[in-house]
Amino acid sequence: ISSSSSSTVTSTINISNAGAITDVNIQNLSVTHTWVDDLIITIESPEGTTVTLLNRPCDGENNIYMDLDDEAASGVFPCPPTNGSAYQPNGNLSDFDGENMQGNWTMRDQDTYGPEDGGSFNGWTLEIESACPVEICDNGLDDDGDGLFDCDDPECQLTKLFAVETPVGCTG
């Protein structure tokens, strides 16, 4: 994170498995930075949903090392938030519930005031809980791992029977 100008650092985690999200947590969020009040940290799902995790926390305190979980006991964290405990984020990680977890997850660490201080974005862990994998009926992949693809998968046959229209790529 530049100490000479405002900047945004990104980090991406790719999830190769498909499945409907039931819970998302961020663990081991680690940022070394003077004056963490300069920082806005967000996460974006593969479907484009963005949640603000931290929005200019803690005034002039230094560094971040914490977990973020909607189900944490408190949204009020110590300043600096460096004890490694779980706290509620500014936004709702439940905004991701129901989305497909597969694809690139991008965390952005924006330094809104660059001159005079900076730091480093050290890392994070993405924890996703999901329902049983589901077959996506129009992507040519075996998303649920049962050896059947798209229109040959019984899950898509049910979709075809009860949906108003046939999923893209499937025929009668």
Backbone as CSV, one residue per row, in Angstrom:
resi,resn,N_x,N_y,N_z,CA_x,CA_y,CA_z,C_x,C_y,C_z
1,ILE,0.865,-1.167,0.000,0.000,0.000,0.000,0.904,1.219,0.000
2,SER,0.799,2.012,-1.011,1.699,3.133,-1.211,1.622,4.152,-0.081
3,SER,2.747,4.702,0.264,2.771,5.780,1.248,2.880,7.139,0.572
4,SER,2.868,7.169,-0.745,3.024,8.432,-1.456,1.737,8.947,-2.083
5,SER,0.731,8.081,-2.231,-0.532,8.515,-2.828,-1.646,7.550,-2.448
6,SER,-2.882,7.985,-2.660,-4.015,7.086,-2.439,-3.903,5.920,-3.399
7,SER,-4.225,4.721,-2.931,-4.098,3.554,-3.796,-5.047,2.459,-3.332
8,THR,-5.259,1.486,-4.203,-6.050,0.311,-3.871,-5.238,-0.926,-4.208
9,VAL,-5.138,-1.830,-3.248,-4.461,-3.101,-3.442,-5.546,-4.176,-3.499
10,THR,-5.410,-5.118,-4.443,-6.391,-6.200,-4.547,-5.716,-7.542,-4.312
11,SER,-6.515,-8.479,-3.816,-6.087,-9.863,-3.639,-7.253,-10.746,-4.058
12,THR,-6.959,-11.789,-4.839,-8.011,-12.637,-5.392,-7.813,-14.083,-4.967
13,ILE,-8.914,-14.713,-4.579,-8.946,-16.147,-4.295,-9.930,-16.773,-5.272
14,ASN,-9.502,-17.839,-5.971,-10.381,-18.538,-6.906,-10.936,-19.791,-6.248
15,ILE,-12.250,-19.919,-6.283,-12.944,-21.109,-5.786,-13.384,-21.913,-6.998
16,SER,-12.899,-23.155,-7.115,-13.201,-23.958,-8.299,-14.494,-24.762,-8.159
17,ASN,-14.933,-25.009,-6.936,-16.156,-25.787,-6.724,-17.383,-24.903,-6.818
18,ALA,-18.473,-25.476,-7.303,-19.746,-24.770,-7.358,-20.594,-25.168,-6.154
19,GLY,-21.504,-24.317,-5.801,-22.445,-24.597,-4.724,-23.100,-23.314,-4.258
20,ALA,-24.298,-23.446,-3.762,-25.040,-22.290,-3.264,-24.522,-21.916,-1.877
21,ILE,-24.159,-20.674,-1.699,-23.579,-20.188,-0.444,-24.640,-20.129,0.650
22,THR,-24.265,-20.629,1.839,-25.111,-20.485,3.024,-24.450,-19.601,4.078
23,ASP,-23.121,-19.429,4.018,-22.426,-18.570,4.975,-21.035,-18.239,4.445
24,VAL,-20.605,-16.993,4.656,-19.260,-16.551,4.295,-18.634,-15.892,5.510
25,ASN,-17.380,-16.226,5.781,-16.605,-15.591,6.841,-15.222,-15.251,6.299
26,ILE,-14.627,-14.219,6.846,-13.256,-13.839,6.519,-12.416,-14.133,7.749
27,GLN,-11.348,-14.880,7.557,-10.462,-15.204,8.672,-9.063,-14.673,8.373
28,ASN,-8.337,-14.398,9.445,-6.930,-13.987,9.336,-6.718,-12.770,8.442
29,LEU,-7.649,-11.817,8.479,-7.443,-10.577,7.735,-6.266,-9.846,8.369
30,SER,-5.204,-9.671,7.607,-3.965,-9.111,8.136,-3.488,-7.959,7.258
31,VAL,-3.445,-6.766,7.868,-2.979,-5.566,7.185,-2.012,-4.845,8.120
32,THR,-0.828,-4.561,7.611,0.120,-3.731,8.343,0.012,-2.336,7.751
33,HIS,-0.417,-1.374,8.554,-0.638,-0.031,8.030,-0.679,0.965,9.183
34,THR,-0.012,2.080,9.010,-0.142,3.150,9.980,-1.447,3.893,9.697
35,TRP,-2.125,4.250,10.744,-3.362,5.023,10.641,-4.416,4.262,9.832
36,VAL,-4.975,3.189,10.399,-5.939,2.351,9.675,-7.234,3.078,9.356
37,ASP,-7.421,4.281,9.924,-8.593,5.078,9.579,-8.572,5.507,8.103
38,ASP,-7.446,5.345,7.441,-7.354,5.659,6.011,-7.975,4.564,5.136
39,LEU,-8.275,3.393,5.708,-8.587,2.209,4.905,-10.085,1.923,4.768
40,ILE,-10.461,1.525,3.566,-11.779,0.934,3.288,-11.500,-0.426,2.666
41,ILE,-11.996,-1.486,3.307,-11.739,-2.847,2.832,-13.062,-3.477,2.425
42,THR,-13.123,-3.961,1.180,-14.331,-4.585,0.640,-14.000,-5.958,0.065
43,ILE,-15.040,-6.769,-0.120,-14.895,-8.051,-0.819,-15.993,-8.149,-1.866
44,GLU,-15.614,-8.662,-3.052,-16.554,-8.817,-4.156,-16.640,-10.288,-4.538
45,SER,-17.866,-10.779,-4.679,-18.104,-12.175,-5.053,-17.953,-12.354,-6.558
46,PRO,-17.895,-13.609,-7.022,-17.833,-13.860,-8.467,-19.053,-13.312,-9.215
47,GLU,-20.176,-13.149,-8.507,-21.384,-12.626,-9.147,-21.452,-11.101,-9.113
48,GLY,-20.431,-10.449,-8.542,-20.367,-8.995,-8.557,-20.942,-8.297,-7.329
49,THR,-21.412,-9.049,-6.343,-21.910,-8.446,-5.108,-20.723,-7.984,-4.276
50,THR,-20.774,-6.748,-3.796,-19.689,-6.181,-2.990,-20.192,-5.873,-1.586
51,VAL,-19.398,-6.267,-0.591,-19.706,-5.997,0.814,-18.533,-5.228,1.420
52,THR,-18.852,-4.154,2.137,-17.822,-3.400,2.853,-17.539,-4.107,4.174
53,LEU,-16.284,-4.493,4.354,-15.881,-5.181,5.583,-15.518,-4.181,6.674
54,LEU,-14.663,-3.232,6.333,-14.232,-2.194,7.268,-14.233,-0.864,6.531
55,ASN,-14.774,0.168,7.178,-14.833,1.482,6.565,-14.187,2.500,7.496
56,ARG,-12.894,2.725,7.271,-12.117,3.716,8.003,-12.210,3.524,9.526
57,PRO,-11.777,2.347,10.015,-11.888,2.060,11.445,-10.781,2.713,12.276
58,CYS,-11.063,3.027,13.510,-10.057,3.220,14.568,-9.194,4.461,14.527
59,ASP,-9.556,5.494,13.867,-8.764,6.732,13.906,-7.297,6.466,13.600
60,GLY,-6.389,6.870,14.490,-4.961,6.818,14.220,-4.263,5.549,14.635
61,GLU,-4.990,4.495,14.904,-4.375,3.236,15.326,-3.681,2.554,14.149
62,ASN,-2.797,1.608,14.470,-2.027,0.905,13.451,-2.408,-0.570,13.385
63,ASN,-2.484,-1.090,12.170,-2.562,-2.523,11.871,-3.942,-3.145,12.104
64,ILE,-4.163,-4.239,11.382,-5.399,-5.020,11.485,-5.019,-6.495,11.465
65,TYR,-5.545,-7.249,12.408,-5.479,-8.714,12.375,-6.732,-9.211,13.071
66,MET,-7.703,-9.688,12.274,-9.002,-10.051,12.829,-9.739,-10.988,11.886
67,ASP,-10.832,-11.559,12.394,-11.763,-12.351,11.608,-13.052,-11.547,11.499
68,LEU,-13.813,-11.779,10.420,-15.092,-11.113,10.227,-16.159,-12.156,9.963
69,ASP,-17.264,-12.051,10.718,-18.316,-13.068,10.693,-19.625,-12.394,11.103
70,ASP,-20.669,-12.511,10.276,-21.970,-11.947,10.621,-22.486,-12.457,11.959
71,GLU,-22.126,-13.699,12.292,-22.627,-14.317,13.522,-21.730,-14.060,14.733
72,ALA,-20.704,-13.229,14.584,-19.829,-12.904,15.716,-20.641,-12.191,16.794
73,ALA,-20.172,-12.286,18.023,-20.892,-11.723,19.159,-21.047,-10.212,19.065
74,SER,-20.089,-9.536,18.436,-20.114,-8.075,18.451,-19.595,-7.483,17.156
75,GLY,-20.135,-6.326,16.811,-19.603,-5.547,15.706,-18.638,-4.489,16.200
76,VAL,-18.515,-4.367,17.524,-17.611,-3.391,18.121,-16.292,-4.085,18.416
77,PHE,-15.248,-3.675,17.728,-13.945,-4.311,17.918,-12.986,-3.338,18.592
78,PRO,-11.936,-3.886,19.205,-10.969,-3.011,19.865,-10.150,-2.247,18.823
79,CYS,-9.645,-1.126,19.232,-8.768,-0.352,18.352,-7.382,-0.300,18.977
80,PRO,-6.392,-0.798,18.279,-6.468,-1.383,16.941,-7.061,-2.799,16.979
81,PRO,-7.674,-3.219,15.877,-8.269,-4.555,15.821,-7.214,-5.609,15.482
82,THR,-6.397,-5.940,16.450,-5.252,-6.814,16.198,-5.239,-8.056,17.080
83,ASN,-6.357,-8.391,17.716,-6.345,-9.533,18.642,-6.719,-10.858,17.976
84,GLY,-7.015,-10.850,16.668,-7.321,-12.085,15.954,-8.704,-12.653,16.225
85,SER,-9.524,-11.950,16.977,-10.870,-12.429,17.286,-11.843,-12.086,16.161
86,ALA,-13.035,-12.675,16.233,-14.062,-12.462,15.212,-15.008,-11.341,15.622
87,TYR,-15.302,-10.487,14.638,-16.223,-9.373,14.839,-17.120,-9.269,13.615
88,GLN,-18.260,-8.602,13.766,-19.157,-8.383,12.644,-18.563,-7.314,11.731
89,PRO,-18.655,-7.509,10.411,-18.164,-6.498,9.476,-19.135,-5.313,9.406
90,ASN,-18.717,-4.233,8.731,-19.620,-3.103,8.523,-20.832,-3.506,7.695
91,GLY,-20.597,-4.190,6.583,-21.684,-4.675,5.739,-22.080,-6.082,6.153
92,ASN,-22.983,-6.679,5.398,-23.489,-8.018,5.718,-22.923,-9.066,4.773
93,LEU,-22.140,-9.990,5.318,-21.643,-11.101,4.504,-22.789,-11.987,4.032
94,SER,-23.923,-11.913,4.705,-25.097,-12.683,4.278,-25.637,-12.200,2.939
95,ASP,-25.171,-11.056,2.447,-25.564,-10.606,1.103,-25.131,-11.613,0.040
96,PHE,-24.153,-12.465,0.363,-23.669,-13.479,-0.582,-24.509,-14.763,-0.537
97,ASP,-25.331,-14.934,0.488,-26.105,-16.172,0.651,-26.967,-16.429,-0.584
98,GLY,-26.930,-17.665,-1.059,-27.702,-18.068,-2.231,-26.941,-17.939,-3.540
99,GLU,-25.849,-17.175,-3.546,-25.050,-17.050,-4.768,-24.216,-18.311,-4.968
100,ASN,-23.765,-18.514,-6.204,-22.836,-19.599,-6.501,-21.451,-19.167,-6.030
101,MET,-20.759,-20.020,-5.279,-19.455,-19.657,-4.721,-18.320,-19.751,-5.739
102,GLN,-18.552,-20.375,-6.882,-17.502,-20.650,-7.858,-17.020,-19.385,-8.561
103,GLY,-15.699,-19.224,-8.631,-15.120,-18.113,-9.363,-14.168,-17.299,-8.511
104,ASN,-13.849,-16.105,-8.993,-12.884,-15.238,-8.328,-13.556,-14.349,-7.282
105,TRP,-13.004,-14.400,-6.068,-13.393,-13.522,-4.969,-12.286,-12.491,-4.827
106,THR,-12.634,-11.211,-4.838,-11.638,-10.155,-4.816,-11.809,-9.272,-3.589
107,MET,-10.734,-9.162,-2.819,-10.714,-8.233,-1.698,-9.941,-6.994,-2.133
108,ARG,-10.497,-5.831,-1.788,-9.862,-4.557,-2.112,-9.559,-3.814,-0.816
109,ASP,-8.349,-3.346,-0.712,-7.892,-2.569,0.429,-7.536,-1.191,-0.115
110,GLN,-8.449,-0.244,0.086,-8.272,1.097,-0.456,-7.724,2.022,0.624
111,ASP,-6.593,2.645,0.332,-6.018,3.658,1.206,-6.534,5.000,0.694
112,THR,-7.413,5.628,1.457,-8.050,6.865,1.007,-7.167,8.085,1.187
113,TYR,-6.059,7.937,1.906,-5.147,9.055,2.127,-3.726,8.514,2.106
114,GLY,-3.041,8.681,1.009,-1.734,8.077,0.849,-0.549,8.828,1.421
115,PRO,-0.525,10.151,1.315,0.690,10.836,1.768,1.002,10.566,3.238
116,GLU,2.261,10.310,3.502,2.815,10.205,4.845,2.743,8.829,5.489
117,ASP,1.833,7.962,5.065,1.806,6.639,5.691,1.379,5.601,4.664
118,GLY,1.646,4.370,4.964,1.332,3.276,4.056,1.461,1.970,4.793
119,GLY,1.597,0.899,4.048,1.717,-0.394,4.695,1.646,-1.522,3.698
120,SER,1.166,-2.675,4.183,1.069,-3.855,3.314,-0.185,-4.644,3.643
121,PHE,-0.736,-5.228,2.590,-1.886,-6.128,2.711,-1.290,-7.526,2.788
122,ASN,-1.300,-8.135,3.971,-0.553,-9.363,4.208,-1.295,-10.647,3.840
123,GLY,-2.610,-10.656,3.954,-3.336,-11.863,3.592,-4.699,-11.964,4.236
124,TRP,-5.433,-13.002,3.800,-6.765,-13.280,4.312,-7.151,-14.689,3.919
125,THR,-8.111,-15.234,4.639,-8.639,-16.560,4.349,-10.143,-16.434,4.139
126,LEU,-10.637,-17.071,3.095,-12.060,-17.062,2.777,-12.661,-18.384,3.221
127,GLU,-13.651,-18.325,4.098,-14.350,-19.524,4.557,-15.777,-19.460,4.014
128,ILE,-16.149,-20.466,3.222,-17.487,-20.504,2.631,-18.160,-21.812,3.014
129,GLU,-19.368,-21.711,3.512,-20.209,-22.884,3.719,-21.247,-22.878,2.613
130,SER,-21.541,-24.080,2.105,-22.506,-24.137,1.012,-23.424,-25.329,1.177
131,ALA,-24.548,-25.203,0.507,-25.472,-26.331,0.419,-24.809,-27.357,-0.498
132,CYS,-25.394,-28.499,-0.595,-24.860,-29.512,-1.502,-24.668,-28.889,-2.882
133,PRO,-23.605,-29.277,-3.571,-23.384,-28.703,-4.901,-24.593,-28.921,-5.796
134,VAL,-24.862,-27.943,-6.610,-25.993,-28.023,-7.534,-25.483,-27.998,-8.954
135,GLU,-26.216,-28.639,-9.828,-25.874,-28.628,-11.248,-26.366,-27.324,-11.863
136,ILE,-25.472,-26.601,-12.499,-25.839,-25.430,-13.285,-26.129,-25.956,-14.680
137,CYS,-27.330,-25.766,-15.150,-27.840,-26.512,-16.303,-27.429,-25.995,-17.672
138,ASP,-26.566,-25.027,-17.735,-26.264,-24.478,-19.056,-24.787,-24.139,-19.260
139,ASN,-23.888,-24.773,-18.497,-22.482,-24.367,-18.626,-21.554,-25.466,-19.133
140,GLY,-22.085,-26.639,-19.487,-21.257,-27.708,-20.040,-20.348,-28.390,-19.034
141,LEU,-20.588,-28.178,-17.721,-19.750,-28.764,-16.679,-20.566,-29.685,-15.783
142,ASP,-19.866,-30.578,-15.112,-20.480,-31.424,-14.094,-20.303,-30.718,-12.748
143,ASP,-21.160,-29.757,-12.465,-20.991,-28.904,-11.290,-21.180,-29.637,-9.968
144,ASP,-22.043,-30.645,-9.939,-22.315,-31.323,-8.669,-21.514,-32.613,-8.490
145,GLY,-20.640,-32.922,-9.453,-19.719,-34.042,-9.307,-20.346,-35.417,-9.403
146,ASP,-21.519,-35.527,-10.016,-22.172,-36.836,-10.100,-21.912,-37.557,-11.418
147,GLY,-21.062,-36.989,-12.277,-20.711,-37.617,-13.548,-21.677,-37.301,-14.680
148,LEU,-22.697,-36.514,-14.400,-23.691,-36.147,-15.408,-23.612,-34.652,-15.694
149,PHE,-23.713,-34.303,-16.981,-23.569,-32.919,-17.401,-24.908,-32.340,-17.824
150,ASP,-25.167,-31.129,-17.396,-26.280,-30.304,-17.839,-27.567,-31.103,-18.078
151,CYS,-27.998,-31.220,-19.331,-29.296,-31.821,-19.650,-29.404,-33.291,-19.259
152,ASP,-28.273,-33.986,-19.097,-28.294,-35.386,-18.685,-28.440,-35.542,-17.174
153,ASP,-28.272,-34.457,-16.415,-28.354,-34.515,-14.961,-29.813,-34.435,-14.519
154,PRO,-30.263,-35.339,-13.647,-31.651,-35.308,-13.185,-32.058,-33.971,-12.568
155,GLU,-31.113,-33.264,-11.961,-31.451,-31.950,-11.397,-31.938,-31.006,-12.489
156,CYS,-31.321,-31.078,-13.660,-31.748,-30.220,-14.765,-33.018,-30.737,-15.401
157,GLN,-33.258,-32.037,-15.350,-34.516,-32.573,-15.866,-35.676,-32.021,-15.047
158,LEU,-35.503,-31.947,-13.730,-36.545,-31.364,-12.887,-36.723,-29.887,-13.204
159,THR,-35.617,-29.214,-13.451,-35.694,-27.810,-13.823,-36.498,-27.656,-15.100
160,LYS,-36.249,-28.552,-16.062,-36.962,-28.472,-17.336,-38.450,-28.727,-17.153
161,LEU,-38.821,-29.643,-16.263,-40.229,-29.986,-16.089,-41.028,-28.881,-15.409
162,PHE,-40.390,-28.178,-14.480,-41.144,-27.228,-13.667,-40.826,-25.765,-13.956
163,ALA,-39.857,-25.501,-14.784,-39.513,-24.117,-15.098,-40.429,-23.589,-16.179
164,VAL,-40.581,-22.292,-16.221,-41.403,-21.658,-17.242,-40.750,-21.825,-18.610
165,GLU,-39.428,-21.750,-18.647,-38.731,-21.944,-19.907,-37.564,-22.885,-19.703
166,THR,-37.119,-23.499,-20.773,-35.998,-24.444,-20.715,-34.704,-23.684,-20.484
167,PRO,-33.823,-24.160,-19.574,-32.547,-23.497,-19.356,-31.747,-23.388,-20.653
168,VAL,-30.976,-22.341,-20.782,-30.168,-22.103,-21.979,-29.261,-23.303,-22.232
169,GLY,-29.224,-23.770,-23.465,-28.345,-24.869,-23.836,-29.005,-26.225,-23.734
170,CYS,-30.162,-26.337,-23.132,-30.870,-27.621,-23.037,-31.980,-27.649,-24.068
171,THR,-32.209,-28.823,-24.650,-33.277,-28.958,-25.631,-34.313,-29.923,-25.106
172,GLY,-35.527,-29.784,-25.639,-36.702,-30.519,-25.266,-36.487,-31.857,-24.747
